[in-house]
Coordinates of C-alpha atoms and ligand atoms in Angstrom, one line a residue:
M1 CA 0.0 0.0 0.3
K2 CA 3.1 2.2 0.7
K3 CA 4.2 1.8 -3.0
I4 CA 0.6 3.0 -4.1
I5 CA 0.2 6.0 -1.6
Q6 CA 3.6 7.3 -3.1
H7 CA 2.5 7.0 -6.5
L8 CA -0.8 8.8 -6.4
E9 CA 1.0 11.5 -4.7
N10 CA 2.9 12.1 -7.5
S11 CA 0.2 10.9 -10.4
K12 CA -1.6 14.0 -12.2
Q13 CA -4.3 12.2 -14.5
I14 CA -6.1 8.9 -13.2
L15 CA -8.4 6.4 -15.0
L16 CA -10.4 4.5 -12.6
A17 CA -12.7 1.6 -14.0
T18 CA -14.6 -1.2 -12.6
H19 CA -16.3 -4.5 -13.8
I20 CA -18.7 -4.7 -16.8
E21 CA -22.3 -5.3 -15.1
P22 CA -21.4 -3.3 -12.2
D23 CA -22.5 -4.1 -8.8
G24 CA -22.9 -1.9 -5.4
D25 CA -19.1 -2.5 -4.6
A26 CA -18.2 -1.9 -7.9
L27 CA -19.9 1.1 -8.3
G28 CA -18.9 2.4 -4.3
S29 CA -15.6 2.0 -4.9
L30 CA -15.4 3.4 -8.3
I31 CA -17.1 6.8 -7.0
S32 CA -15.5 6.9 -4.0
M33 CA -12.0 6.5 -5.1
G34 CA -12.7 8.9 -7.8
L35 CA -14.5 11.6 -5.6
F36 CA -11.5 11.6 -2.9
L37 CA -9.0 11.8 -5.6
E38 CA -11.0 14.7 -7.1
A39 CA -10.9 16.1 -3.8
I40 CA -7.3 15.9 -3.6
N41 CA -6.4 17.9 -6.7
K42 CA -6.2 14.8 -9.0
K43 CA -7.8 14.8 -12.7
T44 CA -9.7 11.9 -12.9
T45 CA -12.0 9.6 -15.3
L46 CA -14.8 7.2 -14.2
Y47 CA -14.8 4.7 -16.4
C48 CA -17.9 1.7 -16.4
E49 CA -18.7 -0.1 -19.9
S50 CA -21.7 -0.8 -18.8
P51 CA -25.1 1.3 -18.2
I52 CA -25.3 1.9 -14.3
P53 CA -28.4 -0.1 -13.0
A54 CA -31.1 1.9 -11.7
I55 CA -30.9 1.0 -8.3
Y56 CA -27.7 2.5 -8.1
R57 CA -28.2 5.9 -9.8
F58 CA -29.3 7.5 -6.3
L59 CA -25.4 7.5 -5.4
P60 CA -24.0 11.0 -5.3
G61 CA -21.5 11.0 -8.0
T62 CA -22.9 8.2 -10.5
E63 CA -23.2 11.1 -12.8
R64 CA -19.8 11.4 -13.4
V65 CA -19.1 7.6 -14.8
V66 CA -18.8 7.5 -18.4
S67 CA -18.9 4.5 -20.5
T68 CA -16.1 5.6 -23.3
I69 CA -12.9 6.6 -23.2
D70 CA -11.5 8.9 -25.7
S71 CA -7.8 9.1 -25.6
I72 CA -6.0 6.8 -23.3
S73 CA -2.4 8.7 -23.9
K74 CA -3.4 11.0 -21.0
Y75 CA -3.6 9.1 -18.1
D76 CA -0.3 8.6 -16.1
T77 CA -2.2 5.8 -13.9
A78 CA -5.5 3.3 -14.3
I79 CA -6.9 2.7 -10.9
I80 CA -9.0 -1.0 -11.5
L81 CA -11.7 -1.7 -8.9
D82 CA -13.4 -4.9 -7.6
C83 CA -11.8 -6.8 -11.0
G84 CA -10.0 -10.4 -10.5
S85 CA -8.6 -9.7 -13.8
L86 CA -7.9 -6.6 -16.0
Q87 CA -10.2 -8.4 -18.5
R88 CA -13.0 -7.9 -16.2
I89 CA -13.5 -4.2 -17.5
G90 CA -14.8 -5.3 -20.9
K91 CA -13.9 -4.3 -24.3
M92 CA -11.1 -1.4 -23.2
D93 CA -8.9 -4.2 -21.4
E94 CA -5.9 -4.3 -23.9
L95 CA -6.1 -0.5 -24.1
V96 CA -6.1 0.3 -20.9
G97 CA -3.5 -2.5 -20.2
R98 CA -0.9 0.5 -22.1
V99 CA -1.5 3.0 -19.4
P100 CA 1.9 3.4 -18.1
T101 CA 1.0 2.1 -14.0
I102 CA -1.9 -0.1 -13.3
I103 CA -2.9 -0.1 -9.8
N104 CA -5.1 -3.4 -8.8
I105 CA -7.5 -3.2 -6.1
D106 CA -9.6 -6.0 -5.3
H107 CA -11.0 -8.5 -2.5
H108 CA -11.4 -11.6 -5.3
I109 CA -9.8 -14.7 -4.2
T110 CA -9.0 -15.5 -8.0
N111 CA -7.0 -12.1 -8.3
S112 CA -4.5 -12.4 -10.8
Y113 CA -2.4 -9.7 -9.4
F114 CA -2.4 -8.1 -12.8
G115 CA -0.9 -4.5 -12.6
T116 CA 2.2 -2.2 -11.7
Y117 CA 1.0 -2.5 -8.0
Q118 CA -1.4 -4.7 -5.9
F119 CA -3.7 -4.0 -3.1
V120 CA -5.4 -7.1 -3.0
E121 CA -7.1 -8.6 0.3
T122 CA -9.0 -11.4 -0.1
D123 CA -10.2 -11.4 3.2
S124 CA -11.9 -8.0 3.0
C125 CA -15.3 -8.1 2.7
A126 CA -15.5 -5.6 -0.1
T127 CA -13.5 -3.2 -2.4
T128 CA -15.2 -0.5 -0.6
A129 CA -13.6 -1.4 2.6
L130 CA -10.1 -1.5 1.1
I131 CA -10.8 1.9 -0.4
Y132 CA -11.8 3.4 3.2
K133 CA -8.5 1.7 4.4
L134 CA -6.4 4.0 1.4
I135 CA -8.3 7.2 2.5
T136 CA -7.7 6.9 6.0
V137 CA -3.9 5.6 5.9
L138 CA -3.8 8.7 3.6
G139 CA -5.4 11.1 6.2
G140 CA -8.0 12.0 3.5
R141 CA -11.3 13.1 4.3
I142 CA -14.6 11.1 3.9
D143 CA -17.4 13.2 3.3
K144 CA -20.8 12.6 3.2
D145 CA -20.6 11.6 -0.7
I146 CA -17.9 9.3 -0.5
A147 CA -19.6 7.6 2.7
F148 CA -22.7 6.7 1.1
S149 CA -20.5 4.6 -1.8
I150 CA -18.5 2.9 0.7
Y151 CA -21.6 2.0 2.8
T152 CA -23.6 1.0 -0.4
G153 CA -20.4 -1.0 -1.4
I154 CA -20.1 -3.2 2.0
L155 CA -23.8 -3.6 2.0
T156 CA -24.5 -5.1 -1.1
D157 CA -21.3 -7.4 -1.2
T158 CA -22.1 -8.7 2.2
G159 CA -25.8 -9.3 1.2
S160 CA -27.1 -7.3 4.4
F161 CA -24.3 -8.3 6.5
R162 CA -25.6 -12.1 6.0
F163 CA -22.7 -13.7 3.7
S164 CA -19.5 -15.1 5.4
N165 CA -17.6 -12.4 4.3
T166 CA -19.0 -10.4 7.1
N167 CA -16.8 -9.2 9.5
M168 CA -16.2 -6.5 12.2
D169 CA -14.7 -4.2 9.4
S170 CA -18.2 -4.4 7.4
F171 CA -19.6 -3.2 10.8
A172 CA -17.1 -0.8 11.9
I173 CA -17.0 0.9 8.8
C174 CA -20.3 1.0 8.2
E175 CA -21.0 2.5 11.6
E176 CA -18.4 5.3 10.8
M177 CA -20.2 5.6 7.4
V178 CA -23.4 6.0 9.1
S179 CA -21.8 8.9 12.0
I180 CA -20.7 10.9 8.7
G181 CA -24.1 11.0 7.6
V182 CA -25.4 8.0 5.4
D183 CA -28.8 7.1 6.3
P184 CA -29.4 3.3 6.2
H185 CA -33.1 3.7 5.0
I186 CA -32.5 5.5 2.2
V187 CA -29.9 3.1 0.8
A188 CA -32.1 0.2 1.7
Q189 CA -34.6 1.8 -0.3
N190 CA -32.9 2.5 -3.0
V191 CA -31.4 -0.9 -3.3
Y192 CA -33.8 -3.8 -2.0
G193 CA -37.0 -1.4 -1.7
T194 CA -38.8 -1.4 -5.2
Y195 CA -38.7 -3.6 -7.9
S196 CA -39.8 -3.1 -11.5
L197 CA -42.9 -5.1 -12.6
G198 CA -41.2 -6.9 -15.0
R199 CA -38.4 -8.2 -12.5
I200 CA -41.3 -9.5 -10.6
K201 CA -42.6 -11.5 -13.7
L202 CA -38.8 -12.4 -14.2
L203 CA -38.6 -14.1 -10.8
N204 CA -41.8 -15.9 -11.7
L205 CA -40.2 -17.1 -14.9
A206 CA -37.1 -17.8 -12.7
L207 CA -38.4 -19.5 -10.3
D208 CA -40.6 -22.1 -12.7
S209 CA -36.9 -23.0 -14.2
L210 CA -35.9 -24.2 -11.2
E211 CA -34.1 -27.8 -11.4
I212 CA -32.8 -29.7 -8.5
S213 CA -30.5 -32.1 -8.3
R214 CA -31.1 -36.1 -7.5
N215 CA -29.3 -36.0 -3.9
G216 CA -31.0 -32.3 -3.4
K217 CA -27.6 -30.5 -3.2
L218 CA -27.6 -28.3 -6.3
S219 CA -30.5 -26.2 -7.4
M220 CA -30.2 -25.1 -11.0
M221 CA -32.2 -21.8 -12.8
T222 CA -32.2 -20.8 -15.9
L223 CA -32.8 -17.5 -17.5
T224 CA -33.3 -17.4 -21.5
E225 CA -32.9 -14.1 -23.7
S226 CA -36.7 -14.6 -24.6
M227 CA -37.7 -14.5 -20.7
L228 CA -35.9 -11.3 -20.7
S229 CA -37.7 -9.9 -23.7
K230 CA -40.9 -11.2 -22.4
T231 CA -41.1 -9.4 -19.3
D232 CA -38.9 -6.2 -21.0
T233 CA -36.4 -6.5 -18.3
Q234 CA -32.5 -5.9 -18.3
P235 CA -29.7 -8.2 -17.6
E236 CA -29.2 -6.3 -14.2
D237 CA -32.6 -7.5 -12.9
V238 CA -31.2 -10.7 -12.7
D239 CA -29.1 -9.7 -9.9
G240 CA -29.9 -11.7 -6.8
L241 CA -32.6 -14.3 -8.3
I242 CA -29.9 -16.8 -7.5
N243 CA -30.6 -16.6 -3.8
Y244 CA -34.1 -17.8 -4.0
A245 CA -31.9 -21.2 -5.3
K246 CA -29.7 -21.0 -2.7
R247 CA -32.2 -20.6 0.0
I248 CA -33.3 -24.3 -0.6
E249 CA -33.3 -26.3 2.3
D250 CA -30.4 -29.0 1.7
V251 CA -29.0 -27.1 -1.1
K252 CA -25.2 -26.8 -0.9
V253 CA -24.7 -25.0 -4.2
A254 CA -27.2 -22.7 -6.5
V255 CA -26.5 -22.2 -10.5
L256 CA -28.1 -19.2 -12.5
L257 CA -27.9 -20.0 -15.8
S258 CA -28.1 -16.8 -18.0
E259 CA -28.1 -17.1 -22.0
Y260 CA -26.6 -13.8 -23.2
P261 CA -28.2 -11.9 -26.1
N262 CA -27.1 -14.4 -28.9
G263 CA -28.4 -12.1 -31.8
N264 CA -30.1 -13.8 -34.5
S265 CA -28.9 -17.5 -34.0
R266 CA -32.4 -18.7 -33.9
L267 CA -31.6 -22.6 -34.2
S268 CA -32.8 -24.8 -30.8
N269 CA -29.7 -26.7 -31.3
A270 CA -27.1 -24.2 -31.8
K271 CA -24.5 -23.2 -29.3
R272 CA -25.0 -20.4 -27.2
Y273 CA -23.1 -18.1 -24.9
Y274 CA -23.9 -18.5 -21.1
H275 CA -22.8 -16.3 -17.4
V276 CA -23.2 -19.6 -15.0
S277 CA -23.3 -17.9 -11.6
L278 CA -22.4 -19.8 -8.6
R279 CA -23.5 -19.5 -5.0
S280 CA -22.6 -22.2 -2.0
D281 CA -23.7 -22.5 1.3
G282 CA -20.1 -21.9 2.8
S283 CA -19.5 -25.9 2.8
V284 CA -18.4 -25.9 -0.9
D285 CA -15.5 -23.6 -2.6
V286 CA -17.7 -22.6 -5.9
A287 CA -14.5 -20.3 -6.7
K288 CA -12.9 -23.8 -7.2
I289 CA -15.6 -25.2 -9.8
A290 CA -15.6 -21.5 -11.2
A291 CA -12.1 -22.2 -11.9
L292 CA -12.7 -25.8 -13.9
F293 CA -14.0 -23.5 -16.4
E294 CA -11.7 -20.9 -16.6
G295 CA -13.9 -18.4 -14.3
G296 CA -13.1 -16.6 -11.3
G297 CA -14.7 -15.5 -7.9
H298 CA -15.0 -16.5 -4.8
K299 CA -15.8 -19.2 -2.1
T300 CA -19.1 -18.6 -1.8
A301 CA -19.8 -16.7 -5.3
A302 CA -18.1 -17.3 -8.4
G303 CA -19.1 -17.5 -12.1
F304 CA -18.0 -18.5 -15.3
D305 CA -18.8 -17.9 -19.2
I306 CA -18.8 -20.6 -21.6
K307 CA -20.5 -21.5 -25.1
T308 CA -22.1 -24.4 -25.7
K309 CA -25.8 -26.1 -25.7
L310 CA -28.3 -25.6 -23.2
S311 CA -28.7 -29.4 -22.6
D312 CA -24.9 -29.9 -22.0
L313 CA -24.5 -27.6 -19.7
K314 CA -27.5 -28.7 -17.7
T315 CA -26.3 -32.5 -17.9
D316 CA -22.3 -31.2 -16.9
I317 CA -23.7 -28.9 -13.9
L318 CA -26.2 -31.6 -12.4
N319 CA -23.2 -34.2 -12.8
L320 CA -21.6 -31.5 -10.4
S321 CA -23.7 -32.5 -7.8
E322 CA -22.2 -36.0 -7.7
K323 CA -19.0 -34.4 -6.4
L324 CA -20.5 -32.7 -3.5
S325 CA -19.4 -34.6 -0.1
S326 CA -22.6 -35.0 1.9
G327 CA -22.9 -34.2 5.5
Ligands
MN401 MN1 -16.6 -6.5 -5.0

């Protein structure tokens, strides 16, 4: 962290980027770090390839996030947030890789330690918790706007203090953010309070698609492109649906298969792109399962992308359940 601090003190033009299809921690770390650097007179660009999900647009500073980068040569430093690999930022990965100094700030267990400097703590509950540490060590001031982002990142990445990554820091940092002026009710109302009608309809279809392995240890939901179009929903509306599959009694691993928009390939037996999300009850390391398919994540939440036939994918996933130990 010392080297990162020394470097940041001298850098002038900084590009900050986070992963595609951002969650609360991705946007929270992007915005909190960006606002902090601006406050200490650094020129910054906040970049995220995907649109900002509606539930996070209440965060002060989201209007600064851009989805295009015009010229890369002006940046002396890029800070990559909440990404296990540089590829997670999306299409601009190669271009951003040319920035002279790359700082990798993350908490994913599968982090590849890319970049010039790394601040990676895999036992940290959220990347926003690392931003909090960094600002604190720098002696910086956390204002109310920054506090909202840090609080939201920790709240969402710990599943409202329910997931196994929840620790003392989660509560201590959030308590401090509340003392600075964050209203937990406002955050909860925005993040969890309202669902669009389409999302409720999508939930209905997702629940209908539930399949359980023969031994009862694995649950699987499938979301197709046509379900999204039928309910007029966006990929962001898929967020959190997997938790319904995870809550089922005796289930150790929950799987959500989401079909990527595939354009015009209408053949039912054609291979299609899928994102596979994996969640575990804590007894199974799903990051290891994801790594078998060149994916990544945490012990209890991981994922991978695959191009295959849906029937083959389902068979492969259900076969995984046989390897889940009993007890
Ligand atoms: Mn995170």
